[in-house]
Amino acid sequence: MNRRASKADVLILGAGLAGLTAAYHLRDRDIVVLESSDRVGGRTLSGEHGAYWYNLGAQFVWDPRTIGLCRTLGLDLVGGEDAESAVFVNGRLAVGRDPYRLLMKMPISWRDKAGFALTIARLRRLAAATHGLDPQLDAKSLADVIGPASPVTKAILEMATTSGTGLSTDEVSGAVGLGYAIHLFGGNVNDTLKSVRGGTQQIAKTISRAIDPERLLLDCKVESVESAPDHVAVRYRRDGGAVEEVEATACIAALPVDSVIATIPGLPASKRAALDEMLPYTRIVSVAWLTDEQESMPWERLLAVPAIGLSFELLSNNAFFGRRSDGVRRRQGGSLVTLSTGPRAEALEALDDAAVTDKIRSDLLKMFPGTRDILEKATTRVQRWHGLPRFRKGWLERQTTIREPFGRIHFCGDYTAQPGMPGAVGSGYHAAAAVRSLLD
Ligand SMILES: Cc1cc2nc3c(=O)[nH]c(=O)nc-3n(C[C@H](O)[C@H](O)[C@H](O)COP(=O)(O)OP(=O)(O)OC[C@H]3O[C@@H](n4cnc5c(N)ncnc54)[C@H](O)[C@@H]3O)c2cc1C
């Protein structure tokens, strides 16, 4: 076996948003980042289509920490203000200027509208009265927190929760799921959603340019991580070649849970059990629809459309942001992304990409009849993800164990903090701070 041992202050494993946030905050130190894939960004993946960008991974930025990081990096954030609210329910698309007007237009009975409004109002009061993640809510599933509700209210909250957390209301922690359940229907949600110009992956790409390219190693799959009393040794394979070894004073594991388990032997049983609870990551199938129309389309004013009863649960109009920041002239084309999460992704698993796009296109046509020509001509990109860790009920009790360093190995990633980029960016920042104090 050909081994070459080299040294660094800190080894950062994984170049997703957690690992790169940590790397950014430690860029003045001697760091080495090891990433198994041939690109940075992990579960952020963006592309360009004419004047527009599209995101096959993370769609929206909304939390103060990620917004702050984007601003520090000089990235342009485009807001979703003045988009219209919409939902596809009972076979019809309802559109309103805001969530309140949308409720009036939803094709459900008045009794169901009243029930839905009361449930949302109650959950919003509960969310407003809790600070941070509440242990009492976390001990229950979101379904228990929601309590009795009409079938249509349950279906809408189920869709919103799966889309945000990857879990059903029965499975997800009440504390983690609450915000996601009410997000799309509480207040003026479009005001809070932002997009990074050029796509979410720009965050990772911009950070990677701030790091010495010699210290950011792509195509390097970590195979094992061992913590000794005074150092950490990491073995990895570059491009599937011979095993190489690097040593450091400390290590930040910014890997998904399955990779943490596969690469770090000897984890305490309690930590291993807590990590197992986050698995398996919920599947997501995202499809980008890159269109070429000249004229205005029925989705023109929409930003995010939740859908009940289709093969996808969210339509994200990525081009909305591009147009908004563009001034008044409408440029040719557009970019839509459909997201199929959990059971909807599993239903697509056995299909090849062409069959996936056929199935989703037929559902898009239910939402927007009369756009067949545009959707049939669209270029499509299909991406299949092991998308989201499982924040099951009781997660908060396990959080300390999940986060706890193991010897000189510190952990970060969405699964250690909260779903999505807020969890990844926040935990990357904290891991960097902990390692800096260890080094100092
Ligand atoms: C379709 C989709 C839509 C989403 N929408 C949103 C959204 O709108 N808003 C939001 O906030 N969040 C969203 N998310 C979630 C968000 O993308 C993630 O929470 C976040 O990007 C996770 O970052 P991370 O660094 O923790 O993990 P990852 O991005 O998974 O990074 C881990 C990195 O480790 C690498 N790696 C794995 N194994 C090894 C190994 N053995 N050796 C070396 N490297 C390894 C991986 O290749 C990867 O680059 C979405 C996710 C998906 C999939």
GROMACS .gro file of C-alpha atoms in nm, residues 85-117 120 150-157 159 184-186 305-306 308:
model
   49
   85SER     CA    1  -4.931   3.287  -0.325
   86ALA     CA    2  -5.064   2.968  -0.475
   87VAL     CA    3  -5.158   2.612  -0.389
   88PHE     CA    4  -5.278   2.318  -0.600
   89VAL     CA    5  -5.550   2.133  -0.413
   90ASN     CA    6  -5.852   1.923  -0.514
   91GLY     CA    7  -5.731   1.920  -0.874
   92ARG     CA    8  -5.717   2.299  -0.912
   93LEU     CA    9  -5.462   2.576  -0.885
   94ALA     CA   10  -5.568   2.859  -0.655
   95VAL     CA   11  -5.379   3.189  -0.665
   96GLY     CA   12  -5.406   3.491  -0.435
   97ARG     CA   13  -5.209   3.810  -0.373
   98ASP     CA   14  -5.119   3.679  -0.026
   99PRO     CA   15  -5.192   3.370   0.189
  100TYR     CA   16  -5.513   3.526   0.330
  101ARG     CA   17  -5.665   3.595  -0.011
  102LEU     CA   18  -5.539   3.255  -0.123
  103LEU     CA   19  -5.737   3.085   0.153
  104MET     CA   20  -6.056   3.247   0.024
  105LYS     CA   21  -5.989   3.114  -0.325
  106MET     CA   22  -5.896   2.759  -0.231
  107PRO     CA   23  -6.136   2.507  -0.390
  108ILE     CA   24  -6.243   2.358  -0.055
  109SER     CA   25  -6.565   2.398   0.142
  110TRP     CA   26  -6.622   2.702   0.368
  111ARG     CA   27  -6.623   2.467   0.662
  112ASP     CA   28  -6.278   2.336   0.560
  113LYS     CA   29  -6.152   2.692   0.504
  114ALA     CA   30  -6.261   2.792   0.853
  115GLY     CA   31  -6.107   2.475   1.002
  116PHE     CA   32  -5.780   2.531   0.814
  117ALA     CA   33  -5.762   2.899   0.918
  120ILE     CA   34  -5.303   2.765   1.126
  150SER     CA   35  -6.013   1.803   0.891
  151PRO     CA   36  -5.869   1.569   0.624
  152VAL     CA   37  -5.792   1.860   0.393
  153THR     CA   38  -5.609   2.054   0.668
  154LYS     CA   39  -5.410   1.742   0.750
  155ALA     CA   40  -5.325   1.686   0.381
  156ILE     CA   41  -5.200   2.045   0.338
  157LEU     CA   42  -4.990   2.040   0.658
  159MET     CA   43  -4.739   1.828   0.229
  184LEU     CA   44  -4.618   2.848   0.354
  185PHE     CA   45  -4.947   2.972   0.492
  186GLY     CA   46  -4.851   3.197   0.780
  305VAL     CA   47  -4.652   2.636  -0.538
  306PRO     CA   48  -4.730   2.358  -0.290
  308ILE     CA   49  -5.152   1.815  -0.298
   0.00000   0.00000   0.00000
